[in-house]
Amino acid sequence: QVHIVESGGGLVQPGGSLRLSCAASGFTVSGYTMSWHRQAPGKEREFLAFLSAGGTTNYAGSVKGRFTISRDNAKNTVYLQMNSLKPDDTAVYYCNARRTYALGRTDDYWGQGTQVTVSS
């Protein structure tokens, strides 16, 4: 059975840092494209960063240079290191795992989210 559990969210002051974790079970994160997204109140879900199975990363312009996505294969966990946090980074943060197979089948898994609040 597939599970994704995000953790590490909380309240942080502007300029601070947090590291979010995305612990997976039922599949191997190294075989999937793992990504982080966020959704602020009243806004659509926003892509932040992805890490492909091959190790390629890409970031949204709003977080590039501040956020870093990484993977620990031994722990089957993906991380999002967030530095220089701003109040605009306040949102629920979600982890996604996606894999498309040769015959078109796609696995697409989401976690339940973790709240990040940036405020003084």
PDB file of C-alpha atoms in Angstrom:
ATOM      1  CA  GLN A   1       0.000   0.000   0.000  1.00  0.00           C
ATOM      2  CA  VAL A   2       1.320   3.418  -0.985  1.00  0.00           C
ATOM      3  CA  HIS A   3       1.765   6.128   1.579  1.00  0.00           C
ATOM      4  CA  ILE A   4       3.381   9.537   1.435  1.00  0.00           C
ATOM      5  CA  VAL A   5       3.785  11.463   4.671  1.00  0.00           C
ATOM      6  CA  GLU A   6       5.070  15.007   4.769  1.00  0.00           C
ATOM      7  CA  SER A   7       6.526  16.477   7.939  1.00  0.00           C
ATOM      8  CA  GLY A   8       8.726  19.314   9.105  1.00  0.00           C
ATOM      9  CA  GLY A   9       6.341  22.190   8.692  1.00  0.00           C
ATOM     10  CA  GLY A  10       5.716  24.788  11.342  1.00  0.00           C
ATOM     11  CA  LEU A  11       5.990  28.432  12.252  1.00  0.00           C
ATOM     12  CA  VAL A  12       9.197  30.234  11.303  1.00  0.00           C
ATOM     13  CA  GLN A  13      10.256  33.862  11.240  1.00  0.00           C
ATOM     14  CA  PRO A  14      11.010  35.650   7.987  1.00  0.00           C
ATOM     15  CA  GLY A  15      14.541  34.848   6.897  1.00  0.00           C
ATOM     16  CA  GLY A  16      14.487  31.512   8.677  1.00  0.00           C
ATOM     17  CA  SER A  17      14.819  27.988   7.377  1.00  0.00           C
ATOM     18  CA  LEU A  18      12.866  24.748   7.456  1.00  0.00           C
ATOM     19  CA  ARG A  19      13.464  21.302   6.054  1.00  0.00           C
ATOM     20  CA  LEU A  20      10.433  19.373   4.935  1.00  0.00           C
ATOM     21  CA  SER A  21      10.487  15.605   4.660  1.00  0.00           C
ATOM     22  CA  CYS A  22       8.464  13.345   2.416  1.00  0.00           C
ATOM     23  CA  ALA A  23       8.612   9.782   3.678  1.00  0.00           C
ATOM     24  CA  ALA A  24       7.374   7.194   1.227  1.00  0.00           C
ATOM     25  CA  SER A  25       6.256   3.604   1.611  1.00  0.00           C
ATOM     26  CA  GLY A  26       4.912   1.120  -0.875  1.00  0.00           C
ATOM     27  CA  PHE A  27       7.149   2.357  -3.657  1.00  0.00           C
ATOM     28  CA  THR A  28      10.747   3.471  -4.150  1.00  0.00           C
ATOM     29  CA  VAL A  29      11.304   7.205  -4.479  1.00  0.00           C
ATOM     30  CA  SER A  30      14.414   6.726  -6.597  1.00  0.00           C
ATOM     31  CA  GLY A  31      12.253   5.286  -9.367  1.00  0.00           C
ATOM     32  CA  TYR A  32       9.829   8.191  -9.478  1.00  0.00           C
ATOM     33  CA  THR A  33       9.829  11.854 -10.279  1.00  0.00           C
ATOM     34  CA  MET A  34       9.386  13.429  -6.880  1.00  0.00           C
ATOM     35  CA  SER A  35       8.154  16.963  -6.561  1.00  0.00           C
ATOM     36  CA  TRP A  36       7.028  19.544  -4.053  1.00  0.00           C
ATOM     37  CA  HIS A  37       4.062  21.830  -4.446  1.00  0.00           C
ATOM     38  CA  ARG A  38       2.256  24.289  -2.224  1.00  0.00           C
ATOM     39  CA  GLN A  39      -1.145  25.835  -1.907  1.00  0.00           C
ATOM     40  CA  ALA A  40      -1.864  29.078  -0.114  1.00  0.00           C
ATOM     41  CA  PRO A  41      -5.389  30.002   1.006  1.00  0.00           C
ATOM     42  CA  GLY A  42      -7.468  31.146  -1.940  1.00  0.00           C
ATOM     43  CA  LYS A  43      -4.797  30.225  -4.470  1.00  0.00           C
ATOM     44  CA  GLU A  44      -4.193  27.324  -6.829  1.00  0.00           C
ATOM     45  CA  ARG A  45      -1.642  24.653  -6.074  1.00  0.00           C
ATOM     46  CA  GLU A  46       1.784  25.816  -7.217  1.00  0.00           C
ATOM     47  CA  PHE A  47       4.695  23.695  -8.423  1.00  0.00           C
ATOM     48  CA  LEU A  48       7.942  24.338  -6.554  1.00  0.00           C
ATOM     49  CA  ALA A  49      10.584  21.760  -7.447  1.00  0.00           C
ATOM     50  CA  PHE A  50      11.117  18.322  -8.911  1.00  0.00           C
ATOM     51  CA  LEU A  51      13.774  15.655  -8.733  1.00  0.00           C
ATOM     52  CA  SER A  52      13.700  13.062 -11.482  1.00  0.00           C
ATOM     53  CA  ALA A  53      14.648   9.438 -11.093  1.00  0.00           C
ATOM     54  CA  GLY A  54      17.820  10.244 -12.964  1.00  0.00           C
ATOM     55  CA  GLY A  55      18.723  13.059 -10.597  1.00  0.00           C
ATOM     56  CA  THR A  56      17.674  16.074 -12.650  1.00  0.00           C
ATOM     57  CA  THR A  57      16.246  18.946 -10.643  1.00  0.00           C
ATOM     58  CA  ASN A  58      14.171  21.939 -11.621  1.00  0.00           C
ATOM     59  CA  TYR A  59      12.725  24.792  -9.614  1.00  0.00           C
ATOM     60  CA  ALA A  60      10.040  27.399  -9.935  1.00  0.00           C
ATOM     61  CA  GLY A  61      11.389  30.891 -10.299  1.00  0.00           C
ATOM     62  CA  SER A  62       9.814  31.957  -7.022  1.00  0.00           C
ATOM     63  CA  VAL A  63      11.991  29.540  -5.012  1.00  0.00           C
ATOM     64  CA  LYS A  64      15.079  29.039  -7.162  1.00  0.00           C
ATOM     65  CA  GLY A  65      18.199  29.749  -5.140  1.00  0.00           C
ATOM     66  CA  ARG A  66      16.316  29.473  -1.850  1.00  0.00           C
ATOM     67  CA  PHE A  67      14.857  25.939  -1.898  1.00  0.00           C
ATOM     68  CA  THR A  68      16.693  22.692  -2.561  1.00  0.00           C
ATOM     69  CA  ILE A  69      15.136  19.303  -3.268  1.00  0.00           C
ATOM     70  CA  SER A  70      17.084  16.176  -2.415  1.00  0.00           C
ATOM     71  CA  ARG A  71      16.618  12.467  -1.891  1.00  0.00           C
ATOM     72  CA  ASP A  72      17.899   9.871   0.573  1.00  0.00           C
ATOM     73  CA  ASN A  73      17.466   6.509  -1.095  1.00  0.00           C
ATOM     74  CA  ALA A  74      18.366   4.590   2.057  1.00  0.00           C
ATOM     75  CA  LYS A  75      15.533   6.280   3.940  1.00  0.00           C
ATOM     76  CA  ASN A  76      13.210   6.344   0.921  1.00  0.00           C
ATOM     77  CA  THR A  77      12.628   9.992   1.717  1.00  0.00           C
ATOM     78  CA  VAL A  78      12.702  13.235  -0.228  1.00  0.00           C
ATOM     79  CA  TYR A  79      13.480  16.568   1.347  1.00  0.00           C
ATOM     80  CA  LEU A  80      12.848  20.217   0.629  1.00  0.00           C
ATOM     81  CA  GLN A  81      15.351  22.527   2.290  1.00  0.00           C
ATOM     82  CA  MET A  82      13.851  25.983   2.466  1.00  0.00           C
ATOM     83  CA  ASN A  83      16.031  28.982   3.263  1.00  0.00           C
ATOM     84  CA  SER A  84      15.421  32.723   3.379  1.00  0.00           C
ATOM     85  CA  LEU A  85      11.744  32.158   3.974  1.00  0.00           C
ATOM     86  CA  LYS A  86       9.294  34.942   3.307  1.00  0.00           C
ATOM     87  CA  PRO A  87       5.710  35.522   4.456  1.00  0.00           C
ATOM     88  CA  ASP A  88       4.618  34.748   0.880  1.00  0.00           C
ATOM     89  CA  ASP A  89       5.948  31.214   1.391  1.00  0.00           C
ATOM     90  CA  THR A  90       3.125  30.550   3.846  1.00  0.00           C
ATOM     91  CA  ALA A  91       1.115  27.625   2.498  1.00  0.00           C
ATOM     92  CA  VAL A  92       0.365  23.949   2.832  1.00  0.00           C
ATOM     93  CA  TYR A  93       3.229  22.036   1.230  1.00  0.00           C
ATOM     94  CA  TYR A  94       2.582  18.787  -0.616  1.00  0.00           C
ATOM     95  CA  CYS A  95       4.833  16.032  -1.870  1.00  0.00           C
ATOM     96  CA  ASN A  96       4.056  14.219  -5.129  1.00  0.00           C
ATOM     97  CA  ALA A  97       5.397  11.050  -6.670  1.00  0.00           C
ATOM     98  CA  ARG A  98       4.806  10.372 -10.352  1.00  0.00           C
ATOM     99  CA  ARG A  99       5.852   7.694 -12.771  1.00  0.00           C
ATOM    100  CA  THR A 100       4.637   6.988 -16.291  1.00  0.00           C
ATOM    101  CA  TYR A 101       5.077   3.495 -17.677  1.00  0.00           C
ATOM    102  CA  ALA A 102       5.673   2.447 -21.291  1.00  0.00           C
ATOM    103  CA  LEU A 103       2.037   1.499 -21.932  1.00  0.00           C
ATOM    104  CA  GLY A 104       0.744   4.817 -20.639  1.00  0.00           C
ATOM    105  CA  ARG A 105      -0.162   3.878 -17.099  1.00  0.00           C
ATOM    106  CA  THR A 106       0.715   6.598 -14.636  1.00  0.00           C
ATOM    107  CA  ASP A 107       1.221   6.348 -10.902  1.00  0.00           C
ATOM    108  CA  ASP A 108       0.463   9.670  -9.240  1.00  0.00           C
ATOM    109  CA  TYR A 109       0.587   9.861  -5.456  1.00  0.00           C
ATOM    110  CA  TRP A 110       0.087  12.810  -3.108  1.00  0.00           C
ATOM    111  CA  GLY A 111       0.685  13.280   0.562  1.00  0.00           C
ATOM    112  CA  GLN A 112      -1.679  14.994   2.967  1.00  0.00           C
ATOM    113  CA  GLY A 113       0.413  18.143   3.235  1.00  0.00           C
ATOM    114  CA  THR A 114       2.241  20.007   5.969  1.00  0.00           C
ATOM    115  CA  GLN A 115       1.583  23.600   6.988  1.00  0.00           C
ATOM    116  CA  VAL A 116       4.339  26.175   6.746  1.00  0.00           C
ATOM    117  CA  THR A 117       3.717  29.588   8.250  1.00  0.00           C
ATOM    118  CA  VAL A 118       6.249  32.386   7.894  1.00  0.00           C
ATOM    119  CA  SER A 119       5.492  35.194  10.279  1.00  0.00           C
ATOM    120  CA  SER A 120       7.130  37.412  12.841  1.00  0.00           C
TER     121      SER A 120
END
